[in-house]
Amino acid sequence: MSSSFNTPSRRKPLFPGPSTTPAGPPPSHLSFTQVSTTPAGPPPKSSFFSSHNAANNTFGSRRGAAGATPAHRGRGFVVPSSSPPGIDEDDEDEEEEEEEDEEMEVVIEEKCAFMSSILSAPRGLKRSRNGAVREQVGSDYASIARSVTSHAPSTTGLTEPDEMLLQQETILARLESSKNTGEASEALTRLWAQYSDPTTREGKLGPEAEDGVSKAVYLASLLLQLHHPHLQQQPSKPQPRKKNENETTTLPRALLNWLDEHHTPFPDEFPAISTASPSPAAHDRFWDTIYASLVRGRFSQAIDLLRHAGWENAYTAEEDSQEEGYTEKQLDNIEEVAERAARLLESCPVITGGDGDWDIKGPAWTVFRLRVRRAVRELEEFAGSSGEEDGEEGVGSGKRRNVFSLSAATKKAESRVPWSVYTNLKLCYDILLGRAEEIVDASQDWLEASIYITAWWDGEDTSPSLSSRSTLGESRSGLRKSITASQAREVDLSPLAAYRRRLGDAFTFVTDTEEALFLPETVEGVQVGLGCVLTGGVGSVVQLLRGWSLPVAVAVVEVGATAGWLPGGEGGLGGGWSGMDLMVLSHNGPAGGVEGLEKEGVRDEVLGEYAELLAAKDVLRVGQVGGGVGGTEREGWELAVAVLGRMDDQSEGERRVGELLGGIEVLGDSGRVDRILEACGGLGLEGRGRGVAERFADSLLASPDTAEVMRNVGTALMYLSRARCGEKISETLGLLVALCLIHSAAYPAREEMDGRLAGLVGKERSTLVELARKDGEAAELLASRLSGYATLRRFYELRDQDVLPDLGNGQKLRPLERAREAAGALMAVLGSASDCIRGGLYDPEAEGVVPVDCVLVLLGEALVLLGQGKRVFSKEQVLGMMRVVEDFETVTSRVRENGGGLLDASLASYRESGDGGGMGRMGKSGSGFGGSSWDMLAESTMVVASAEGMGKVERGWDWRRGVDELGVEAGAKEVVAMVRVALAREVARGWGGGLNW
C-alpha cells in the first residue's frame, strides 16, 4: 500500500484542557504522536502519554483516554491547519502532499532497514530503531540475574508439599527411562498448576502470589513451552476442535495457551462488551476487545463482535463528526466491510482446519494471508470510492479508483466507510498479517508484545510484516520469495530454534523504547527472569528458580539435560555465564550461584543440593498411610538416592550415595534395607547397596545373645548373599554345621528356626525362590553354599524319623531304606569336608561347603551304621571312608587338632546334657567343656537351651553313647581306632560274602 495513504490517528486528547497552541487546541490525534503544533517547540513532557497516565486505561498499554483506540507510534496523520481544500488543488497543496509523502517514505525505509538488519544480524545483537547495533540485551539480563541471586538467601529447606515432591519424582523417573521430554514437560506443568497460583497481578506482570513456587512455576512453565510446546489445559473457550492424541502442539499455540493460563493482568472483557447496552459497538472498548481477541487467537469472539456490533449506536460516530450517529448509507457500508471481515476470519485455518491448524508458518496460513492482503486492497478501494455512483462499485469491484492523487484529508472526507471504522479494520488486518508495530499497539505490555510478534510470525526470515508499513510491491515481493524460494527456511528445518530466535529479536525490538510500560522492571526478579527466558539465558533462569523453588529448578534441569538444551553440558554454560564471570564470581562462594558450574555442571550442582534437602526429611507421605486407602510413604533418603543416581558425574554421584547410605540406621529394619537395595539396583549402584546389606547382616550376627543370633541367622544369610559375601556365608553355615555335630542333632530344631532359615532348608525352598525373584545371582550363591548344611540336617532328620513328629517331608521310610539314605547323606557331607585333605595334603583352596574340622565327628557318626546285619554302606562308600581316615591321619597336625577339638566339644555336650553316664573330663575338672573355641560354642548353646527350658533332645540313636560307655576319656585317637576296626570288619564281611557287595 502506498505510504501516501497511511492510517491517521484515531485518538482523542488525553488532556482536554486549554491548549498551548496559539491558534487553538491541537488535533486530537497529536496527543499521542509526539508531534506538536506548538510554534515554540514541543509541549511539556507531562502532556505526552506515559505509563503514569494509564490509570483509567482498559489494557494498561499505550492507549489514550476512554474511547481512544491504538495508533501507530510516530506515524500520526497530520491534518492541515486550514480547512480541507476543494477539488481544484493549487500548487501549495501539491507541495504539501509531496513533502508528506517523502516524510512517510523515509519512515518506512528506516523501519524496513531496522527489521532487515535485525534478521540478518548475528543472534543476540540488539539494534536501535534506525538499525544501529546496540548492547546485547541477553547479557544485560544475565548480569542482573546474577546480582539478584547473589543477594538472595540460600535455600534452607523444602517447603513444597510432599505430594508435589513425590509425584514430580515419579515423572522424572519415567523421564529417565523413556527420554520423552515432551510428555514429561506436559506432566510437570499440570502437576505444578495444582500447587501454584497462576493469578496475574492486576495491571502488571508476574503472579499475584508471593510464594516462591508460584514465581518459579511462572518462569519454568514458559521455558518448557519454548523447548517442548504443549497445552497445559484446554482454553476456557476453545474453537471447536477434537483433541487428537497424535497431534503435535505448535509453539504459537503453546505460547498463546501459556498467556491464557499465566498472564491475564486484566479480565477478559468480551462477556461485558458482547452484552453491552444498547449494543457492543456503543462501548468505548469495543475495538480494544476485538484486538485482544485477535492477538490471543480467539477468532470466534472477534467474529461475534463484528456481526453483532450494533453500528447504529457506535461510539466512534462522534470521532467521525457524526453527532447523531451514522447515516443509513454509512451503516450499510460499515455492515458490508464488517461482514467481509467476519467471513475472512471464518476462513482462518484455526476454524476451518478441523482440529485447528495452528501452524502459523504453514501453507494454509500462507493462503490465508493472501486473502487478508486481498481484503486490505478491497477495503481501500471501497473506502476510496467517491460515492457518486451510490455504491455501484462495491467491495471487490475490479474497477480501482486513482485515490492516491488525493490528499490524506480529502481521502478522509470522501471515504465511503467512516474513517474510525476503516482504520480499526485496517489495524485488524495488519495484526492478522503479523506486522510488529501494529501488534505492539494492540499489546498490554512488553511480554505480550514479544510473544504476539513471535506467535503470528509467517516464518519468513526477510518478512516485510515486521516493519510497521510496507508498500504493496514489497508485500508481493516478500510473498513471492516465500513461495518460490529454492532454499528451505530455517523455521521449516528447525522450527523451535527459529521461533526462539524470533522471540529474542522481538523482545529486543519491543523494549527498544523510552516508554516505561514497555521496559522490564529490573528490580523485580520475575521480570528479570522473563527477560532471561526470552533472550535464551537458561543458566540465569535456573539460578533464579533455585532461589524460589529448588524442586522446580531440578525438574527444569532434568528436562533440559535430557533434551540437550541445558547449559553446562555439551552446549557450554550459556545464559550469559562467561569464563570471566566465573573467575570473578568464584570469590563470592555459593551465594554467587556459580560455584562449581564449570567443573560439575549445572545439573550436578542442583541435583546435589536437592538430594541433601531430601535426605534431611524423615518421611514423605501422600494420602492416608497405614489404615487409610491409597496412601504412599517414602523416606527422604530414597528420593535422595534416586536424585543422586541421575548425576552426570557417575563417580561423584556414587560417592555421595555411599556417604548418604553410610549414615542411615539399618539395625533391625530389614524393610529399609530392601528399599535401599532396590533403589541402588535401579540406579546401577549395586555396590553401595551391598555395603548396606552386609552391614545389616553383620549387626544380626554380632549380637551377644546366642539365641537371638539363631533366630535371625536365616535373615543374615539372605542379606549376606545379596551383599555377595561368599566367605561370610561359608563361615556362618560352617558354624551351623559344627553346632549340629556338637549336639548330634539338626540345629536349630525345626520348631525353633526363623522363617527364612526354614525356607532355605525346607523341601519347597521358599526363601530361595523369593530371593531369586529379587536377586538371582544372590540366590545362586547362597544355594551353592547351603547344600552341606541342608544335607547334614537331612541326615539327622532321617535318623530321628521314628522319634520326631511328621516333618512334612513325605512318607516315612522303612528302617533299612532309611539307614541307607542316611548313610548316603552322611557320605556326601564327609566327602565335602575331606576334599581339601586328599592324599594327606591340606589345600585351603579346595575346601568345600563343609569345614575340614568336621571330618572326625562325621566319622564318629558313621560308626553306628557300620557292622549292621544288612548292608548299609555300599562298597564304594566303605572304601571312600577308608581313604578319608588315611588322609586325616596323615594330614598336618593343625587340622587334626582342630578336628579333635570339635570331637571333644561334641562328647562334652553329650555328657553335660545328662545323657552320658561315664566320667570323662567332668570327673577331673567339674565341667565337661574344655577351653577351645568349640567348647565355648557348645557351652553357650547349652546355656541357651537351659535358659529357654528346652527339654531333652530325642534321637533315633547317638553314636556318642558307645564312646562314653567305654569309661575312659575317649578322644580323637580312640575314635579313629574304632572307625578303623569297624571299617576292617565291614570290608571283611563284604569280601567274605557276608554282605551283598
XYZ file of C-alpha atoms in Angstrom, residues 7-564:
558
model
C -3.906 5.438 8.515
C -4.480 8.597 10.522
C -4.600 8.534 14.240
C -7.886 7.814 15.984
C -7.191 9.163 19.458
C -8.915 11.827 21.493
C -6.956 14.280 23.613
C -5.615 12.729 26.796
C -5.848 16.152 28.497
C -8.866 18.116 27.129
C -7.835 21.298 28.958
C -6.598 24.532 27.362
C -4.010 24.103 24.658
C -0.674 25.869 24.415
C -1.177 26.241 20.691
C -1.954 29.938 19.955
C -4.389 29.134 17.140
C -6.443 26.761 19.256
C -6.340 23.249 20.617
C -4.286 20.806 18.547
C -5.934 17.999 16.607
C -6.968 15.105 18.845
C -4.587 12.570 17.410
C -1.499 14.657 18.080
C -1.716 13.949 21.801
C -0.132 10.569 21.075
C 2.130 11.089 18.138
C 4.722 13.185 19.899
C 4.315 15.703 17.037
C 3.440 19.149 18.326
C 1.948 22.152 16.557
C 3.230 24.495 19.238
C 5.412 27.065 17.430
C 7.875 27.432 20.289
C 8.640 23.712 20.442
C 7.245 20.565 21.919
C 4.817 20.858 24.822
C 5.804 19.894 28.381
C 6.731 16.259 28.838
C 3.744 15.652 31.067
C 1.436 16.264 28.134
C 2.644 13.117 26.403
C 1.265 9.680 27.111
C 3.196 7.621 29.589
C 2.504 4.724 31.903
C 1.834 7.228 34.703
C -1.288 8.403 32.869
C -2.837 4.983 32.317
C -4.897 4.741 35.477
C -8.224 4.646 33.676
C -6.860 2.508 30.853
C -8.557 -0.749 29.971
C -5.434 -2.611 28.930
C -2.795 -0.517 30.602
C -0.946 -0.121 27.320
C -0.289 2.878 25.141
C -3.843 3.960 24.887
C -5.432 7.323 25.460
C -8.497 8.301 27.433
C -11.741 6.358 27.340
C -12.865 5.807 23.811
C -9.422 6.036 22.263
C -8.011 3.232 20.152
C -4.456 2.197 19.299
C -2.478 4.329 16.908
C 0.733 3.692 15.065
C 3.601 5.098 17.023
C 5.248 8.107 15.382
C 3.044 7.900 12.332
C 0.031 10.051 13.204
C -1.763 11.702 10.355
C -1.084 15.476 10.331
C -4.201 17.440 9.422
C -3.563 20.807 7.686
C -4.249 23.899 9.794
C -6.821 25.162 7.275
C -9.973 23.516 6.049
C -9.660 20.663 3.555
C -9.004 22.013 0.042
C -11.548 21.834 -2.721
C -11.449 19.670 -5.800
C -9.174 22.076 -7.628
C -5.813 21.664 -5.939
C -3.318 24.510 -6.106
C 0.488 24.305 -6.131
C 0.724 24.776 -2.389
C -1.395 21.689 -1.762
C 0.706 19.646 -4.169
C 3.938 20.705 -2.490
C 2.480 19.915 0.906
C 1.372 16.486 -0.266
C 4.782 15.739 -1.778
C 6.535 16.688 1.451
C 4.185 14.442 3.412
C 4.794 11.522 1.044
C 8.565 11.974 1.304
C 8.413 12.017 5.098
C 6.376 8.807 5.202
C 8.701 7.077 2.755
C 11.643 7.935 4.999
C 9.822 6.405 7.971
C 9.095 3.234 6.025
C 12.644 2.940 4.768
C 14.025 3.357 8.290
C 11.770 0.707 9.745
C 12.383 -1.720 6.886
C 16.105 -1.166 7.320
C 15.790 -1.920 11.018
C 13.915 -5.159 10.551
C 16.168 -6.254 7.727
C 19.215 -5.656 9.897
C 17.757 -7.375 12.930
C 17.014 -10.524 10.946
C 20.307 -10.631 9.090
C 22.476 -9.756 12.086
C 24.115 -12.343 14.330
C 21.797 -13.700 17.028
C 21.546 -11.547 20.147
C 22.678 -8.194 18.653
C 20.240 -5.538 19.776
C 19.692 -2.718 17.334
C 18.019 0.622 17.698
C 15.101 1.723 15.569
C 17.441 3.012 12.853
C 19.303 -0.301 12.666
C 22.390 0.662 14.674
C 23.968 -2.085 16.760
C 23.321 -1.678 20.465
C 24.490 -3.523 23.542
C 23.362 -7.132 23.790
C 20.172 -7.433 25.824
C 20.660 -11.050 26.862
C 23.914 -10.387 28.674
C 22.296 -7.413 30.420
C 19.614 -9.573 31.976
C 22.060 -12.353 32.778
C 24.131 -9.852 34.751
C 21.047 -8.569 36.542
C 20.001 -12.131 37.343
C 23.411 -12.846 38.853
C 23.025 -9.765 41.009
C 19.597 -10.913 42.173
C 20.719 -14.447 43.024
C 23.896 -13.291 44.743
C 21.856 -11.348 47.296
C 19.143 -13.974 47.695
C 19.157 -16.086 50.881
C 20.394 -19.646 50.492
C 17.865 -22.457 50.467
C 17.394 -23.870 53.976
C 14.699 -26.479 53.412
C 11.888 -27.764 51.279
C 8.548 -26.060 51.806
C 6.762 -27.753 48.898
C 4.067 -30.318 49.783
C 5.114 -33.957 49.976
C 2.580 -34.837 47.296
C 4.249 -32.498 44.820
C 7.717 -33.856 45.545
C 6.663 -37.498 45.235
C 4.643 -37.011 42.061
C 7.408 -34.978 40.468
C 9.950 -37.671 41.275
C 7.686 -40.230 39.594
C 7.575 -38.074 36.462
C 11.350 -37.582 36.444
C 11.962 -41.302 36.965
C 9.747 -42.028 33.967
C 11.656 -39.395 32.000
C 14.942 -41.084 32.882
C 13.786 -44.339 31.327
C 11.665 -43.118 28.405
C 13.582 -39.937 27.441
C 10.217 -38.474 26.389
C 10.808 -34.831 27.272
C 7.570 -33.622 25.708
C 5.445 -35.915 27.831
C 7.442 -35.033 30.935
C 7.097 -31.290 30.306
C 3.348 -31.534 29.967
C 3.053 -33.704 33.082
C 5.206 -31.307 35.091
C 3.247 -28.198 34.162
C -0.017 -29.950 35.009
C 1.429 -31.030 38.356
C 2.781 -27.582 39.211
C -0.572 -25.995 38.397
C -2.051 -27.846 41.381
C 0.399 -26.288 43.844
C 0.809 -22.758 42.477
C -1.437 -19.761 41.945
C -1.377 -18.547 38.315
C -3.423 -15.423 39.047
C -1.680 -12.446 37.461
C -1.014 -9.265 39.370
C -3.582 -6.716 38.296
C -2.179 -4.483 35.611
C 1.325 -5.932 35.951
C 3.486 -8.904 35.068
C 4.064 -11.976 37.194
C 1.943 -13.974 39.614
C -0.037 -12.229 42.299
C 1.055 -14.794 44.890
C 4.321 -14.041 46.642
C 5.310 -17.650 47.338
C 8.396 -18.992 45.616
C 6.629 -21.922 43.968
C 4.225 -19.675 42.044
C 7.085 -17.473 40.849
C 9.185 -20.463 39.837
C 6.296 -22.134 38.014
C 5.582 -18.887 36.172
C 9.059 -18.868 34.609
C 9.606 -22.621 34.353
C 6.343 -23.254 32.519
C 7.204 -20.642 29.875
C 10.737 -22.011 29.484
C 9.409 -25.538 28.962
C 6.877 -24.267 26.430
C 9.657 -22.729 24.359
C 11.501 -26.054 24.130
C 8.653 -28.579 24.385
C 5.363 -26.957 23.292
C 2.237 -28.421 24.837
C -1.180 -27.389 26.075
C -1.390 -27.157 29.832
C -5.169 -27.457 29.618
C -7.898 -26.683 27.185
C -8.615 -22.935 26.908
C -11.710 -21.672 28.643
C -13.449 -21.024 25.325
C -11.662 -23.032 22.653
C -12.506 -23.160 18.984
C -14.484 -26.264 18.016
C -11.879 -28.971 17.761
C -11.345 -32.598 18.682
C -8.304 -33.479 20.672
C -6.010 -35.788 18.736
C -3.593 -37.829 20.798
C -1.035 -37.804 17.963
C -1.308 -34.058 17.424
C 1.838 -32.016 17.879
C 1.294 -28.672 19.549
C 2.885 -25.804 17.640
C 4.830 -23.183 19.532
C 2.441 -20.321 18.614
C -0.468 -22.278 20.065
C 1.555 -23.189 23.163
C 2.614 -19.576 23.772
C -0.931 -18.260 23.470
C -2.123 -21.012 25.791
C 0.576 -20.032 28.298
C -0.645 -16.418 28.201
C -4.211 -17.578 28.832
C -3.086 -19.575 31.862
C -0.411 -17.333 33.362
C -0.748 -13.797 32.043
C -4.127 -12.117 32.362
C -3.389 -8.752 34.002
C -6.954 -7.661 33.221
C -10.087 -9.789 32.994
C -11.463 -10.811 29.626
C -13.879 -8.028 28.616
C -15.637 -9.966 25.888
C -18.619 -11.032 28.070
C -19.225 -7.445 29.167
C -18.732 -5.918 25.708
C -20.813 -8.506 23.859
C -23.770 -7.863 26.173
C -23.328 -4.112 26.474
C -26.406 -1.926 26.134
C -27.609 -0.636 23.747
C -25.089 -2.549 21.596
C -21.481 -3.757 21.755
C -20.260 -1.002 19.402
C -21.540 1.582 21.853
C -18.925 0.503 24.368
C -15.790 2.629 24.357
C -13.602 -0.511 24.489
C -15.311 -2.286 21.615
C -12.333 -2.202 19.254
C -9.845 -2.888 22.040
C -11.687 -6.113 22.763
C -11.546 -7.123 19.102
C -7.797 -6.509 19.055
C -7.325 -8.554 22.220
C -9.397 -11.392 20.747
C -7.314 -11.429 17.567
C -3.880 -11.384 19.166
C -4.976 -14.093 21.614
C -6.294 -16.256 18.781
C -9.929 -16.062 19.914
C -11.330 -15.524 16.440
C -14.850 -16.618 17.314
C -15.111 -13.706 19.750
C -13.991 -11.202 17.118
C -16.465 -12.654 14.607
C -19.269 -12.380 17.130
C -18.494 -8.739 17.893
C -18.230 -7.768 14.224
C -21.536 -9.394 13.327
C -23.495 -8.235 16.342
C -21.864 -4.866 16.851
C -24.994 -2.683 16.533
C -23.246 0.023 14.480
C -26.177 2.419 14.764
C -25.011 3.053 18.350
C -21.267 3.042 17.674
C -19.330 5.324 19.976
C -16.889 6.114 17.142
C -19.572 8.109 15.331
C -18.615 11.144 17.379
C -14.996 10.756 16.289
C -16.229 10.778 12.702
C -18.156 14.029 13.324
C -21.475 12.219 13.261
C -23.066 13.558 16.421
C -26.437 11.969 15.595
C -24.945 8.674 14.614
C -24.015 7.219 11.246
C -26.256 7.728 8.271
C -28.174 4.915 6.673
C -25.691 4.735 3.819
C -22.720 4.699 6.192
C -24.315 1.931 8.238
C -24.803 -0.142 5.088
C -21.163 0.326 4.145
C -19.966 -0.479 7.672
C -22.019 -3.644 7.777
C -20.678 -4.601 4.360
C -16.999 -4.296 5.328
C -17.584 -5.776 8.796
C -19.313 -8.819 7.301
C -16.426 -9.243 4.849
C -14.011 -9.130 7.787
C -16.082 -11.710 9.694
C -16.129 -14.031 6.682
C -12.404 -13.613 6.330
C -11.901 -14.671 9.943
C -14.162 -17.683 9.383
C -11.766 -18.809 6.652
C -8.896 -18.807 9.152
C -7.170 -22.243 9.368
C -7.817 -22.310 13.105
C -11.548 -22.558 12.368
C -11.515 -24.426 9.057
C -8.647 -26.759 9.871
C -10.649 -29.488 11.590
C -8.763 -29.981 14.846
C -7.475 -26.425 14.484
C -4.474 -25.608 12.328
C -2.101 -23.537 14.442
C 0.888 -23.919 12.135
C 1.065 -20.169 11.509
C 4.069 -20.580 9.219
C 2.432 -23.340 7.197
C 0.870 -23.330 3.731
C -2.723 -22.964 4.966
C -1.825 -19.760 6.743
C 0.134 -18.529 3.720
C -3.033 -18.817 1.675
C -4.994 -17.122 4.440
C -2.597 -14.182 4.494
C -3.122 -13.859 0.739
C -6.819 -13.451 1.451
C -6.023 -10.847 4.115
C -3.927 -8.800 1.701
C -6.685 -9.001 -0.883
C -9.176 -7.890 1.761
C -6.962 -4.888 2.518
C -6.944 -3.870 -1.127
C -10.689 -4.315 -1.407
C -11.248 -2.235 1.716
C -9.035 0.527 0.332
C -10.882 0.508 -2.988
C -14.280 0.538 -1.367
C -13.417 3.245 1.140
C -11.688 5.342 -1.532
C -14.689 5.496 -3.914
C -16.223 8.952 -4.448
C -19.723 7.708 -3.714
C -21.183 9.375 -6.817
C -22.413 6.057 -8.143
C -24.296 5.203 -4.959
C -22.386 2.079 -4.229
C -22.346 0.507 -7.670
C -18.618 -0.110 -7.102
C -18.862 -2.329 -4.068
C -16.224 -4.211 -2.170
C -14.210 -6.351 -4.517
C -15.007 -4.296 -7.586
C -12.375 -4.728 -10.249
C -12.511 -1.030 -11.069
C -9.899 0.748 -8.961
C -10.036 4.466 -8.428
C -6.956 6.635 -8.580
C -7.253 7.600 -4.944
C -3.560 8.234 -4.499
C -3.770 11.635 -6.147
C -5.953 13.000 -3.374
C -4.561 14.468 -0.182
C -4.992 12.495 3.047
C -7.545 14.952 4.394
C -9.574 14.636 1.207
C -9.485 10.847 1.443
C -10.784 11.024 4.973
C -13.556 13.354 3.966
C -14.566 11.311 0.909
C -14.181 7.822 2.413
C -17.320 5.719 1.952
C -16.529 3.926 5.228
C -16.342 6.099 8.341
C -12.705 6.785 8.990
C -12.573 5.304 12.510
C -14.133 2.029 11.319
C -11.838 1.970 8.323
C -8.654 2.483 10.355
C -9.657 -0.042 13.019
C -10.371 -2.695 10.396
C -7.047 -1.912 8.764
C -5.341 -2.480 12.115
C -7.154 -5.820 12.487
C -5.841 -6.906 9.096
C -2.334 -5.764 9.999
C -2.489 -7.909 13.139
C -3.514 -10.922 11.077
C -0.539 -10.269 8.805
C 1.735 -10.312 11.840
C 3.073 -6.784 11.481
C 5.169 -5.972 14.512
C 4.308 -2.310 15.045
C 0.567 -2.889 14.919
C 0.856 -5.894 17.224
C 2.773 -3.790 19.725
C -0.012 -1.199 19.638
C -2.548 -3.921 20.432
C -0.490 -5.332 23.330
C -0.868 -4.577 27.001
C 2.823 -4.841 27.892
C 6.218 -5.851 26.567
C 5.726 -9.526 27.380
C 2.562 -9.783 25.357
C 4.060 -7.802 22.504
C 7.104 -10.072 22.310
C 5.012 -13.240 22.366
C 2.414 -11.948 19.892
C 5.085 -10.881 17.378
C 6.555 -14.372 17.661
C 3.270 -16.280 17.570
C 1.913 -14.518 14.451
C 5.168 -14.747 12.511
C 4.808 -16.050 8.956
C 8.200 -17.754 9.100
C 9.946 -15.587 6.529
C 13.452 -14.529 7.507
C 13.087 -11.317 5.492
C 9.389 -10.839 6.054
C 8.148 -7.301 5.331
C 5.489 -7.755 8.004
C 7.982 -6.882 10.707
C 8.083 -3.328 9.513
C 5.180 -1.180 10.538
C 4.148 -0.482 6.990
C 5.238 -1.663 3.598
C 4.237 -0.941 0.080
C 2.092 -3.310 -1.897
C 5.018 -4.100 -4.094
C 7.146 -5.045 -1.101
C 4.432 -7.309 0.245
C 4.085 -9.075 -3.080
C 7.830 -9.388 -3.410
C 8.123 -10.935 0.042
C 5.284 -13.322 -0.751
C 6.901 -14.411 -3.981
C 10.099 -15.130 -2.089
C 8.291 -17.256 0.469
C 6.561 -19.286 -2.265
C 9.344 -19.688 -4.813
C 12.401 -19.831 -2.561
C 14.534 -22.798 -3.567
C 16.243 -22.993 -0.197
C 14.308 -24.336 2.785
C 13.544 -21.877 5.538
C 15.115 -22.227 8.959
C 11.686 -22.319 10.548
C 10.811 -25.390 8.467
C 14.037 -27.245 9.273
C 14.278 -26.355 12.956
C 11.050 -24.605 13.935
C 11.603 -24.392 17.696
C 15.079 -22.912 17.337
C 13.829 -20.427 14.741
C 10.904 -19.385 16.944
C 13.186 -18.897 19.964
C 15.438 -16.729 17.877
C 12.434 -14.765 16.672
C 11.277 -14.317 20.270
C 14.640 -12.862 21.278
C 14.585 -10.472 18.337
C 11.022 -9.457 19.135
C 11.950 -8.746 22.738
C 14.838 -6.588 21.532
C 12.527 -4.696 19.190
C 9.741 -4.177 21.713
C 11.945 -2.975 24.563
C 13.857 -0.527 22.358
C 11.768 2.370 23.628
C 11.639 5.064 26.255
C 8.129 4.154 27.395
C 8.187 2.639 30.878
C 5.272 0.322 30.072
C 7.387 -1.487 27.502
C 10.527 -1.761 29.614
C 11.054 -4.581 32.148
C 11.393 -3.525 35.760
C 14.815 -4.805 36.687
C 14.124 -4.561 40.407
C 11.593 -7.391 40.099
C 13.059 -10.867 39.888
C 10.165 -12.265 37.868
C 10.560 -9.668 35.133
C 14.321 -10.185 35.098
C 13.667 -13.879 34.731
C 11.265 -13.275 31.865
C 13.944 -11.240 30.126
C 16.359 -14.163 30.545
C 13.791 -16.631 29.209
C 13.041 -14.534 26.126
C 16.728 -13.972 25.357
C 17.742 -17.609 25.854
C 19.515 -17.191 29.217
C 18.683 -20.676 30.528
C 21.534 -20.704 33.036
C 20.349 -17.444 34.578
C 16.783 -18.727 34.751
C 17.937 -21.840 36.614
C 19.743 -19.723 39.186
C 16.598 -17.679 39.796
C 14.476 -20.821 40.096
C 16.842 -22.251 42.703
C 16.144 -19.323 44.952
C 12.359 -19.708 44.662
C 11.744 -23.446 44.422
C 14.562 -25.945 44.189
C 12.270 -28.833 43.109
C 11.031 -26.790 40.147
C 14.613 -25.915 39.251
C 15.531 -29.608 39.428
C 12.705 -30.537 37.063
C 13.779 -27.887 34.537
C 17.371 -29.045 34.792
C 16.402 -32.679 34.272
C 14.265 -31.960 31.225
C 16.878 -29.626 29.782
C 19.711 -32.091 30.341
C 17.756 -34.930 28.743
C 16.778 -32.793 25.747
C 20.242 -31.252 25.415
